[in-house]
PDB file of C-alpha atoms in Angstrom:
ATOM      1  CA  MET A   1       0.127   0.017   0.073  1.00 76.00           C
ATOM      2  CA  GLN A   2       2.945   2.355   0.794  1.00 78.00           C
ATOM      3  CA  ARG A   3       4.680   1.679  -2.454  1.00 79.00           C
ATOM      4  CA  THR A   4       1.528   2.448  -4.547  1.00 77.00           C
ATOM      5  CA  GLY A   5       1.036   5.661  -2.755  1.00 77.00           C
ATOM      6  CA  LEU A   6      -2.041   4.834  -0.690  1.00 79.00           C
ATOM      7  CA  ILE A   7      -0.342   5.147   2.792  1.00 80.00           C
ATOM      8  CA  GLU A   8       2.846   6.196   4.311  1.00 84.00           C
ATOM      9  CA  LEU A   9       4.573   4.542   7.287  1.00 84.00           C
ATOM     10  CA  VAL A  10       6.205   7.076   9.528  1.00 83.00           C
ATOM     11  CA  PHE A  11       7.843   7.533  12.999  1.00 79.00           C
ATOM     12  CA  ALA A  12       6.772  10.484  15.073  1.00 78.00           C
ATOM     13  CA  ALA A  13       9.482  12.927  16.020  1.00 76.00           C
ATOM     14  CA  PRO A  14      11.480  11.487  18.982  1.00 76.00           C
ATOM     15  CA  GLU A  15      11.257  13.354  22.116  1.00 79.00           C
ATOM     16  CA  LEU A  16      13.959  11.947  24.249  1.00 76.00           C
ATOM     17  CA  PRO A  17      13.384  12.834  28.065  1.00 80.00           C
ATOM     18  CA  GLU A  18      15.321  15.741  29.269  1.00 79.00           C
ATOM     19  CA  ASN A  19      17.218  13.686  31.904  1.00 78.00           C
ATOM     20  CA  LEU A  20      18.557  11.336  29.175  1.00 76.00           C
ATOM     21  CA  ARG A  21      19.543  14.080  26.723  1.00 72.00           C
ATOM     22  CA  LYS A  22      21.709  15.842  29.429  1.00 72.00           C
ATOM     23  CA  ASN A  23      23.832  12.848  30.253  1.00 69.00           C
ATOM     24  CA  GLU A  24      23.524  10.853  27.159  1.00 63.00           C
ATOM     25  CA  GLU A  25      26.849   9.048  27.362  1.00 68.00           C
ATOM     26  CA  GLU A  26      26.330   8.058  31.013  1.00 73.00           C
ATOM     27  CA  ASN A  27      22.830   6.774  30.248  1.00 75.00           C
ATOM     28  CA  ALA A  28      23.673   4.997  27.223  1.00 80.00           C
ATOM     29  CA  GLN A  29      21.771   1.784  28.149  1.00 82.00           C
ATOM     30  CA  ALA A  30      18.745   3.818  29.156  1.00 84.00           C
ATOM     31  CA  VAL A  31      18.886   5.719  25.763  1.00 80.00           C
ATOM     32  CA  HIS A  32      19.166   2.463  23.862  1.00 81.00           C
ATOM     33  CA  ASP A  33      16.098   1.118  25.724  1.00 84.00           C
ATOM     34  CA  TRP A  34      14.116   4.192  24.995  1.00 82.00           C
ATOM     35  CA  PHE A  35      14.752   3.968  21.236  1.00 81.00           C
ATOM     36  CA  ALA A  36      14.052   0.248  21.339  1.00 82.00           C
ATOM     37  CA  GLN A  37      10.450   1.104  22.548  1.00 83.00           C
ATOM     38  CA  TYR A  38      10.313   4.181  20.123  1.00 81.00           C
ATOM     39  CA  TYR A  39      10.889   2.000  17.050  1.00 79.00           C
ATOM     40  CA  ASN A  40       8.172  -0.316  18.242  1.00 83.00           C
ATOM     41  CA  LYS A  41       5.488   2.061  17.218  1.00 83.00           C
ATOM     42  CA  VAL A  42       4.739   3.085  13.616  1.00 85.00           C
ATOM     43  CA  HIS A  43       2.193   5.723  12.432  1.00 85.00           C
ATOM     44  CA  ILE A  44       0.125   5.263   9.392  1.00 85.00           C
ATOM     45  CA  ARG A  45      -0.574   8.274   7.312  1.00 83.00           C
ATOM     46  CA  HIS A  46      -3.366   8.047   4.728  1.00 80.00           C
ATOM     47  CA  CYS A  47      -2.308   9.660   1.380  1.00 79.00           C
ATOM     48  CA  ASN A  48      -5.115   8.384  -0.923  1.00 79.00           C
ATOM     49  CA  ASP A  49      -8.662   7.441   0.149  1.00 78.00           C
ATOM     50  CA  SER A  50      -8.834   5.177  -3.106  1.00 76.00           C
ATOM     51  CA  HIS A  51      -7.854   2.269  -0.863  1.00 70.00           C
ATOM     52  CA  HIS A  52     -11.744   1.969  -0.283  1.00 76.00           C
ATOM     53  CA  SER A  53     -12.176   1.375  -4.051  1.00 81.00           C
ATOM     54  CA  GLU A  54     -11.974  -2.185  -5.327  1.00 82.00           C
ATOM     55  CA  GLU A  55     -11.469  -0.888  -8.812  1.00 83.00           C
ATOM     56  CA  TYR A  56      -8.274   1.060  -7.671  1.00 81.00           C
ATOM     57  CA  TRP A  57      -6.946  -2.053  -6.095  1.00 80.00           C
ATOM     58  CA  ASN A  58      -7.566  -4.187  -9.271  1.00 82.00           C
ATOM     59  CA  THR A  59      -6.047  -1.491 -11.478  1.00 81.00           C
ATOM     60  CA  PHE A  60      -2.971  -0.251  -9.463  1.00 81.00           C
ATOM     61  CA  VAL A  61      -2.292  -2.176  -6.406  1.00 83.00           C
ATOM     62  CA  ASP A  62      -2.701  -5.590  -7.880  1.00 86.00           C
ATOM     63  CA  LYS A  63      -0.548  -4.498 -10.948  1.00 86.00           C
ATOM     64  CA  ALA A  64       2.181  -3.344  -8.658  1.00 86.00           C
ATOM     65  CA  ARG A  65       2.064  -6.553  -6.840  1.00 88.00           C
ATOM     66  CA  GLN A  66       2.375  -8.552  -9.953  1.00 90.00           C
ATOM     67  CA  GLU A  67       5.490  -6.536 -11.102  1.00 88.00           C
ATOM     68  CA  GLU A  68       7.175  -7.105  -7.824  1.00 89.00           C
ATOM     69  CA  LEU A  69       6.410 -10.835  -8.007  1.00 92.00           C
ATOM     70  CA  ALA A  70       7.844 -10.919 -11.546  1.00 92.00           C
ATOM     71  CA  LYS A  71      11.048  -9.332 -10.291  1.00 88.00           C
ATOM     72  CA  ARG A  72      11.321 -11.683  -7.237  1.00 90.00           C
ATOM     73  CA  ARG A  73      10.989 -14.761  -9.741  1.00 93.00           C
ATOM     74  CA  ALA A  74      13.677 -13.244 -11.927  1.00 90.00           C
ATOM     75  CA  ALA A  75      15.980 -12.775  -8.936  1.00 90.00           C
ATOM     76  CA  PHE A  76      15.354 -16.317  -7.820  1.00 92.00           C
ATOM     77  CA  THR A  77      16.073 -17.776 -11.366  1.00 92.00           C
ATOM     78  CA  LEU A  78      19.222 -15.797 -11.565  1.00 90.00           C
ATOM     79  CA  LEU A  79      20.506 -16.957  -8.138  1.00 90.00           C
ATOM     80  CA  LYS A  80      19.523 -20.538  -9.011  1.00 93.00           C
ATOM     81  CA  THR A  81      21.425 -20.455 -12.281  1.00 91.00           C
ATOM     82  CA  TRP A  82      24.465 -19.108 -10.495  1.00 92.00           C
ATOM     83  CA  ILE A  83      24.380 -21.870  -7.835  1.00 92.00           C
ATOM     84  CA  LEU A  84      24.169 -24.627 -10.462  1.00 92.00           C
ATOM     85  CA  ASP A  85      27.223 -22.991 -12.131  1.00 90.00           C
ATOM     86  CA  PRO A  86      29.233 -20.677  -9.856  1.00 89.00           C
ATOM     87  CA  ARG A  87      32.100 -20.165 -12.199  1.00 89.00           C
ATOM     88  CA  THR A  88      30.803 -16.724 -13.281  1.00 89.00           C
ATOM     89  CA  PRO A  89      31.642 -14.015 -10.554  1.00 91.00           C
ATOM     90  CA  LEU A  90      28.562 -13.490  -8.509  1.00 91.00           C
ATOM     91  CA  CYS A  91      29.687  -9.838  -7.888  1.00 89.00           C
ATOM     92  CA  GLN A  92      29.459  -9.144 -11.719  1.00 89.00           C
ATOM     93  CA  ILE A  93      25.996 -10.860 -11.908  1.00 90.00           C
ATOM     94  CA  LEU A  94      24.596  -8.826  -9.015  1.00 89.00           C
ATOM     95  CA  ARG A  95      26.203  -5.548 -10.543  1.00 87.00           C
ATOM     96  CA  LYS A  96      24.147  -6.167 -13.822  1.00 86.00           C
ATOM     97  CA  PHE A  97      20.943  -7.164 -11.948  1.00 87.00           C
ATOM     98  CA  TYR A  98      20.812  -3.924  -9.908  1.00 86.00           C
ATOM     99  CA  ILE A  99      21.256  -1.698 -12.961  1.00 83.00           C
ATOM    100  CA  TYR A 100      18.857   1.291 -12.304  1.00 78.00           C
ATOM    101  CA  GLN A 101      17.949   3.791 -15.036  1.00 76.00           C
ATOM    102  CA  HIS A 102      21.123   2.630 -17.075  1.00 78.00           C
ATOM    103  CA  HIS A 103      23.316   3.174 -14.043  1.00 80.00           C
ATOM    104  CA  ALA A 104      25.180   0.251 -12.641  1.00 79.00           C
ATOM    105  CA  PRO A 105      26.291   0.281  -8.971  1.00 81.00           C
ATOM    106  CA  GLU A 106      30.049   0.321  -8.204  1.00 79.00           C
ATOM    107  CA  ILE A 107      31.540  -3.159  -8.087  1.00 79.00           C
ATOM    108  CA  THR A 108      32.385  -4.763  -4.696  1.00 81.00           C
ATOM    109  CA  CYS A 109      33.144  -8.307  -3.753  1.00 83.00           C
ATOM    110  CA  GLY A 110      33.550 -10.419  -0.623  1.00 79.00           C
ATOM    111  CA  GLY A 111      35.418 -13.183  -2.507  1.00 82.00           C
ATOM    112  CA  CYS A 112      32.879 -15.060  -4.486  1.00 87.00           C
ATOM    113  CA  PRO A 113      33.839 -18.523  -5.915  1.00 89.00           C
ATOM    114  CA  GLY A 114      34.080 -17.102  -9.336  1.00 89.00           C
ATOM    115  CA  CYS A 115      36.538 -14.348  -8.385  1.00 87.00           C
ATOM    116  CA  ARG A 116      38.593 -16.562  -6.120  1.00 86.00           C
ATOM    117  CA  ALA A 117      38.932 -19.220  -9.134  1.00 87.00           C
ATOM    118  CA  GLN A 118      40.590 -16.368 -10.994  1.00 87.00           C
ATOM    119  CA  GLY A 119      42.929 -15.514  -8.294  1.00 84.00           C
ATOM    120  CA  LYS A 120      41.120 -12.199  -7.144  1.00 80.00           C
ATOM    121  CA  GLY A 121      40.567 -11.441  -3.526  1.00 74.00           C
ATOM    122  CA  ALA A 122      37.757  -9.538  -1.744  1.00 74.00           C
ATOM    123  CA  PHE A 123      37.502  -5.927  -2.708  1.00 72.00           C
ATOM    124  CA  SER A 124      35.246  -3.010  -1.105  1.00 68.00           C
ATOM    125  CA  PRO A 125      35.971   0.446  -1.857  1.00 63.00           C
ATOM    126  CA  THR A 126      35.517   2.949   1.228  1.00 55.00           C
ATOM    127  CA  VAL A 127      33.885   5.571  -1.025  1.00 52.00           C
ATOM    128  CA  GLY A 128      32.778   5.485  -4.655  1.00 51.00           C
ATOM    129  CA  ALA A 129      35.793   5.771  -7.109  1.00 51.00           C
ATOM    130  CA  ASP A 130      33.439   7.222  -9.730  1.00 52.00           C
ATOM    131  CA  VAL A 131      32.283  10.097  -7.420  1.00 53.00           C
ATOM    132  CA  GLU A 132      33.301  13.652  -8.247  1.00 53.00           C
ATOM    133  CA  ILE A 133      33.428  15.941  -5.265  1.00 53.00           C
ATOM    134  CA  ILE A 134      32.462  19.382  -6.049  1.00 54.00           C
ATOM    135  CA  ARG A 135      33.085  22.231  -3.639  1.00 53.00           C
ATOM    136  CA  ALA A 136      32.834  25.928  -4.049  1.00 47.00           C
ATOM    137  CA  THR A 137      35.115  26.620  -1.062  1.00 50.00           C
ATOM    138  CA  PRO A 138      37.328  23.748   0.183  1.00 49.00           C
ATOM    139  CA  LYS A 139      37.466  23.834   4.035  1.00 55.00           C
ATOM    140  CA  LYS A 140      40.734  23.908   5.899  1.00 57.00           C
ATOM    141  CA  ARG A 141      43.025  24.253   2.956  1.00 59.00           C
ATOM    142  CA  ALA A 142      46.616  24.292   4.174  1.00 51.00           C
ATOM    143  CA  ARG A 143      48.477  27.554   3.832  1.00 49.00           C
ATOM    144  CA  PHE A 144      51.378  25.516   2.532  1.00 49.00           C
ATOM    145  CA  ALA A 145      51.847  21.989   1.280  1.00 50.00           C
ATOM    146  CA  GLY A 146      52.189  19.664   4.241  1.00 52.00           C
ATOM    147  CA  ALA A 147      50.771  21.898   6.994  1.00 77.00           C
ATOM    148  CA  VAL A 148      50.392  19.499   9.963  1.00 87.00           C
ATOM    149  CA  ARG A 149      49.385  19.864  13.557  1.00 90.00           C
ATOM    150  CA  LYS A 150      51.184  17.178  15.631  1.00 93.00           C
ATOM    151  CA  VAL A 151      49.775  15.575  18.914  1.00 95.00           C
ATOM    152  CA  TYR A 152      51.724  12.927  20.791  1.00 95.00           C
ATOM    153  CA  TYR A 153      50.450  10.527  23.514  1.00 95.00           C
ATOM    154  CA  THR A 154      52.037   8.199  26.015  1.00 94.00           C
ATOM    155  CA  ASP A 155      53.166   4.835  24.650  1.00 92.00           C
ATOM    156  CA  GLU A 156      50.986   2.891  27.180  1.00 92.00           C
ATOM    157  CA  LEU A 157      47.699   4.178  25.780  1.00 92.00           C
ATOM    158  CA  GLU A 158      46.088   1.498  23.691  1.00 92.00           C
ATOM    159  CA  MET A 159      43.833   2.152  20.836  1.00 91.00           C
ATOM    160  CA  ARG A 160      40.564   1.603  22.653  1.00 90.00           C
ATOM    161  CA  ALA A 161      41.638   3.741  25.424  1.00 91.00           C
ATOM    162  CA  LEU A 162      42.982   6.430  22.992  1.00 93.00           C
ATOM    163  CA  LEU A 163      39.678   6.694  21.160  1.00 91.00           C
ATOM    164  CA  SER A 164      37.821   6.892  24.421  1.00 89.00           C
ATOM    165  CA  GLU A 165      39.902   9.912  25.249  1.00 90.00           C
ATOM    166  CA  LEU A 166      39.382  11.174  21.607  1.00 91.00           C
ATOM    167  CA  ARG A 167      35.598  10.482  21.535  1.00 88.00           C
ATOM    168  CA  VAL A 168      34.406  13.967  22.161  1.00 88.00           C
ATOM    169  CA  PRO A 169      37.223  15.822  20.311  1.00 90.00           C
ATOM    170  CA  LEU A 170      36.795  13.699  17.172  1.00 91.00           C
ATOM    171  CA  ARG A 171      33.111  14.509  17.313  1.00 88.00           C
ATOM    172  CA  GLN A 172      33.628  18.096  17.563  1.00 89.00           C
ATOM    173  CA  LEU A 173      36.177  18.062  14.635  1.00 90.00           C
ATOM    174  CA  ILE A 174      34.003  16.146  12.297  1.00 88.00           C
ATOM    175  CA  GLY A 175      30.793  17.762  13.411  1.00 85.00           C
ATOM    176  CA  SER A 176      32.247  21.221  12.606  1.00 85.00           C
ATOM    177  CA  GLY A 177      32.574  20.202   8.909  1.00 83.00           C
ATOM    178  CA  ASP A 178      36.229  21.180   8.741  1.00 85.00           C
ATOM    179  CA  TYR A 179      37.525  17.573   8.865  1.00 89.00           C
ATOM    180  CA  GLU A 180      36.084  14.594   6.787  1.00 86.00           C
ATOM    181  CA  THR A 181      38.711  11.986   6.534  1.00 90.00           C
ATOM    182  CA  ILE A 182      40.209   9.782   9.322  1.00 93.00           C
ATOM    183  CA  ARG A 183      43.381   7.678   8.516  1.00 94.00           C
ATOM    184  CA  ALA A 184      44.212   4.679  10.556  1.00 93.00           C
ATOM    185  CA  ASP A 185      45.137   1.077  10.503  1.00 92.00           C
ATOM    186  CA  LYS A 186      42.431  -1.160   8.975  1.00 88.00           C
ATOM    187  CA  ALA A 187      42.288  -3.147  12.266  1.00 88.00           C
ATOM    188  CA  ASP A 188      41.114  -0.075  13.991  1.00 89.00           C
ATOM    189  CA  PHE A 189      38.180   0.923  11.611  1.00 87.00           C
ATOM    190  CA  ARG A 190      35.586  -0.897  13.725  1.00 85.00           C
ATOM    191  CA  HIS A 191      36.765   0.997  16.825  1.00 86.00           C
ATOM    192  CA  LEU A 192      36.386   4.421  14.956  1.00 87.00           C
ATOM    193  CA  GLU A 193      32.935   3.328  13.770  1.00 85.00           C
ATOM    194  CA  ARG A 194      31.837   2.695  17.374  1.00 83.00           C
ATOM    195  CA  ALA A 195      33.323   5.919  18.645  1.00 83.00           C
ATOM    196  CA  LEU A 196      31.682   8.016  16.042  1.00 83.00           C
ATOM    197  CA  ASP A 197      28.392   6.035  15.426  1.00 77.00           C
ATOM    198  CA  SER A 198      26.086   8.889  16.105  1.00 70.00           C
ATOM    199  CA  ILE A 199      27.626  11.737  13.985  1.00 75.00           C
ATOM    200  CA  SER A 200      25.134  12.960  11.423  1.00 69.00           C
ATOM    201  CA  ARG A 201      27.851  14.612   9.098  1.00 78.00           C
ATOM    202  CA  PHE A 202      29.629  12.735   6.343  1.00 77.00           C
ATOM    203  CA  TRP A 203      33.032  11.178   7.320  1.00 83.00           C
ATOM    204  CA  CYS A 204      35.096   8.482   5.992  1.00 86.00           C
ATOM    205  CA  VAL A 205      37.970   6.285   7.183  1.00 88.00           C
ATOM    206  CA  GLN A 206      40.983   5.423   4.995  1.00 90.00           C
ATOM    207  CA  LYS A 207      44.041   3.204   5.382  1.00 91.00           C
ATOM    208  CA  LEU A 208      47.264   4.894   6.454  1.00 91.00           C
ATOM    209  CA  ALA A 209      48.740   4.248   3.044  1.00 88.00           C
ATOM    210  CA  ALA A 210      45.695   5.269   1.058  1.00 88.00           C
ATOM    211  CA  PRO A 211      46.078   7.969  -1.851  1.00 86.00           C
ATOM    212  CA  THR A 212      45.538  11.797  -0.996  1.00 83.00           C
ATOM    213  CA  SER A 213      41.938  12.638  -0.141  1.00 81.00           C
ATOM    214  CA  ASP A 214      40.140  15.786  -1.072  1.00 80.00           C
ATOM    215  CA  SER A 215      39.622  17.039   2.485  1.00 83.00           C
ATOM    216  CA  ALA A 216      41.373  17.852   5.697  1.00 89.00           C
ATOM    217  CA  GLU A 217      42.614  14.644   7.557  1.00 92.00           C
ATOM    218  CA  ILE A 218      42.927  13.438  11.055  1.00 94.00           C
ATOM    219  CA  VAL A 219      45.658  10.626  11.187  1.00 96.00           C
ATOM    220  CA  ILE A 220      45.625   8.350  14.245  1.00 96.00           C
ATOM    221  CA  VAL A 221      48.668   6.050  14.650  1.00 95.00           C
ATOM    222  CA  SER A 222      48.325   3.134  17.207  1.00 94.00           C
ATOM    223  CA  ASN A 223      50.880   2.667  19.950  1.00 93.00           C
ATOM    224  CA  THR A 224      51.964  -0.574  18.390  1.00 92.00           C
ATOM    225  CA  ALA A 225      53.413   1.168  15.413  1.00 93.00           C
ATOM    226  CA  THR A 226      57.179   0.880  14.842  1.00 92.00           C
ATOM    227  CA  ALA A 227      57.444   3.932  12.447  1.00 92.00           C
ATOM    228  CA  LEU A 228      55.560   7.054  11.554  1.00 92.00           C
ATOM    229  CA  PRO A 229      53.460   6.352   8.378  1.00 92.00           C
ATOM    230  CA  ASP A 230      54.734   7.743   5.074  1.00 90.00           C
ATOM    231  CA  LEU A 231      51.727   9.860   4.288  1.00 89.00           C
ATOM    232  CA  PRO A 232      51.057  11.278   0.769  1.00 87.00           C
ATOM    233  CA  ALA A 233      51.289  14.988   0.197  1.00 84.00           C
ATOM    234  CA  SER A 234      48.083  17.038   0.689  1.00 83.00           C
ATOM    235  CA  ARG A 235      46.905  20.560   0.128  1.00 82.00           C
ATOM    236  CA  TYR A 236      44.758  20.347   3.125  1.00 86.00           C
ATOM    237  CA  GLU A 237      45.603  20.491   6.884  1.00 88.00           C
ATOM    238  CA  ARG A 238      46.331  17.325   8.820  1.00 91.00           C
ATOM    239  CA  ILE A 239      46.288  16.625  12.497  1.00 94.00           C
ATOM    240  CA  ILE A 240      48.652  13.591  13.280  1.00 95.00           C
ATOM    241  CA  ILE A 241      47.985  11.743  16.558  1.00 96.00           C
ATOM    242  CA  ALA A 242      50.761   9.166  17.260  1.00 95.00           C
ATOM    243  CA  PRO A 243      52.642   7.741  20.197  1.00 95.00           C
ATOM    244  CA  GLN A 244      55.505   9.675  21.455  1.00 94.00           C
ATOM    245  CA  HIS A 245      58.230   7.010  21.109  1.00 93.00           C
ATOM    246  CA  LEU A 246      58.302   7.034  17.390  1.00 93.00           C
ATOM    247  CA  ALA A 247      61.507   8.508  15.643  1.00 91.00           C
ATOM    248  CA  ASP A 248      61.483  11.342  13.312  1.00 90.00           C
ATOM    249  CA  PRO A 249      61.889   9.973   9.738  1.00 86.00           C
ATOM    250  CA  GLN A 250      64.243  12.888   8.893  1.00 85.00           C
ATOM    251  CA  HIS A 251      66.192  12.999  12.154  1.00 84.00           C
ATOM    252  CA  PRO A 252      66.247   9.415  13.701  1.00 83.00           C
ATOM    253  CA  TYR A 253      67.974  10.633  16.779  1.00 88.00           C
ATOM    254  CA  ARG A 254      64.856  12.817  17.614  1.00 89.00           C
ATOM    255  CA  LYS A 255      61.383  11.817  18.448  1.00 92.00           C
ATOM    256  CA  TRP A 256      58.932  12.561  15.599  1.00 91.00           C
ATOM    257  CA  TRP A 257      57.222  15.566  17.387  1.00 90.00           C
ATOM    258  CA  GLU A 258      60.271  17.235  18.745  1.00 88.00           C
ATOM    259  CA  SER A 259      61.134  19.155  15.579  1.00 79.00           C
ATOM    260  CA  ALA A 260      57.720  20.692  15.373  1.00 77.00           C
ATOM    261  CA  GLY A 261      57.099  23.941  17.032  1.00 76.00           C
ATOM    262  CA  ASN A 262      53.319  23.330  17.178  1.00 81.00           C
ATOM    263  CA  ALA A 263      53.534  19.829  18.702  1.00 90.00           C
ATOM    264  CA  GLN A 264      51.225  19.263  21.764  1.00 92.00           C
ATOM    265  CA  PRO A 265      50.664  16.407  24.255  1.00 94.00           C
ATOM    266  CA  LEU A 266      47.284  14.893  23.940  1.00 94.00           C
ATOM    267  CA  ASP A 267      45.796  16.273  27.088  1.00 92.00           C
ATOM    268  CA  THR A 268      46.672  19.946  25.880  1.00 92.00           C
ATOM    269  CA  PHE A 269      45.184  19.275  22.430  1.00 92.00           C
ATOM    270  CA  ILE A 270      41.919  18.143  24.084  1.00 91.00           C
ATOM    271  CA  ARG A 271      41.749  20.995  26.634  1.00 89.00           C
ATOM    272  CA  GLN A 272      42.246  23.621  23.715  1.00 87.00           C
ATOM    273  CA  LEU A 273      39.412  21.980  21.681  1.00 85.00           C
ATOM    274  CA  GLN A 274      37.179  22.141  24.722  1.00 78.00           C
ATOM    275  CA  HIS A 275      38.075  25.756  25.366  1.00 66.00           C
ATOM    276  CA  VAL A 276      37.291  26.702  21.702  1.00 58.00           C
ATOM    277  CA  ASN A 277      34.007  24.706  21.732  1.00 55.00           C
ATOM    278  CA  HIS A 278      32.935  26.662  24.831  1.00 49.00           C
ATOM    279  CA  GLN A 279      33.716  30.085  23.630  1.00 49.00           C
TER     280      GLN A 279
END
């Protein structure tokens, strides 16, 4: 009924209790429970009173049902054909199947039998390779190539503990719109996703060795690293957050942050962000 325009299923605007809004992090479980109840109730909005008409149902609703059933049968036949002969890469089959208005989705593969037989591994792009980013005024463009803000932390701080310390600062930086990209080890992507799960602004995560992005970056290096990553040149600002024990690639007898006049310990960096945010 919704797909044929008769009704619309909607959720009422959530009105989180004031006591939960004030201390959302401390009351995380209570907030989770509140939203679990919130999503249990769906409102139905009538868009077209023609649902009372048998003629309308026979003309439009039943036609839409038959078209959807035909698509489901076609999908089942396609999958059955592939199961009986899995030599053709499933990712290519799905890409063709989901063509919409002559546009095919970007290819991604978890390692289907057809690709493995051809010696190919799993592939999943972070963002679309065919997307062109258009900006009238790029944010946080560096005053000079390689402009970097360096933040160092104690070697004992493991990634989970580090992200716990950075949870609020990262939300502020991403939420401001000035930074969109975070570089980190692939093993830490899931930790970042949890730390930034409720941010509404777009952000993406890249491997440390990924090509240059078209935005200002935050680079987070884990305390298990043995060397500072070799980052590609960028025309946008960077914040590098890394353990203090790493050597300077240009001057191995120094720590990586000792040559920078703007280097800060982690706690100073966090305090400054909090001060700016409360001004």
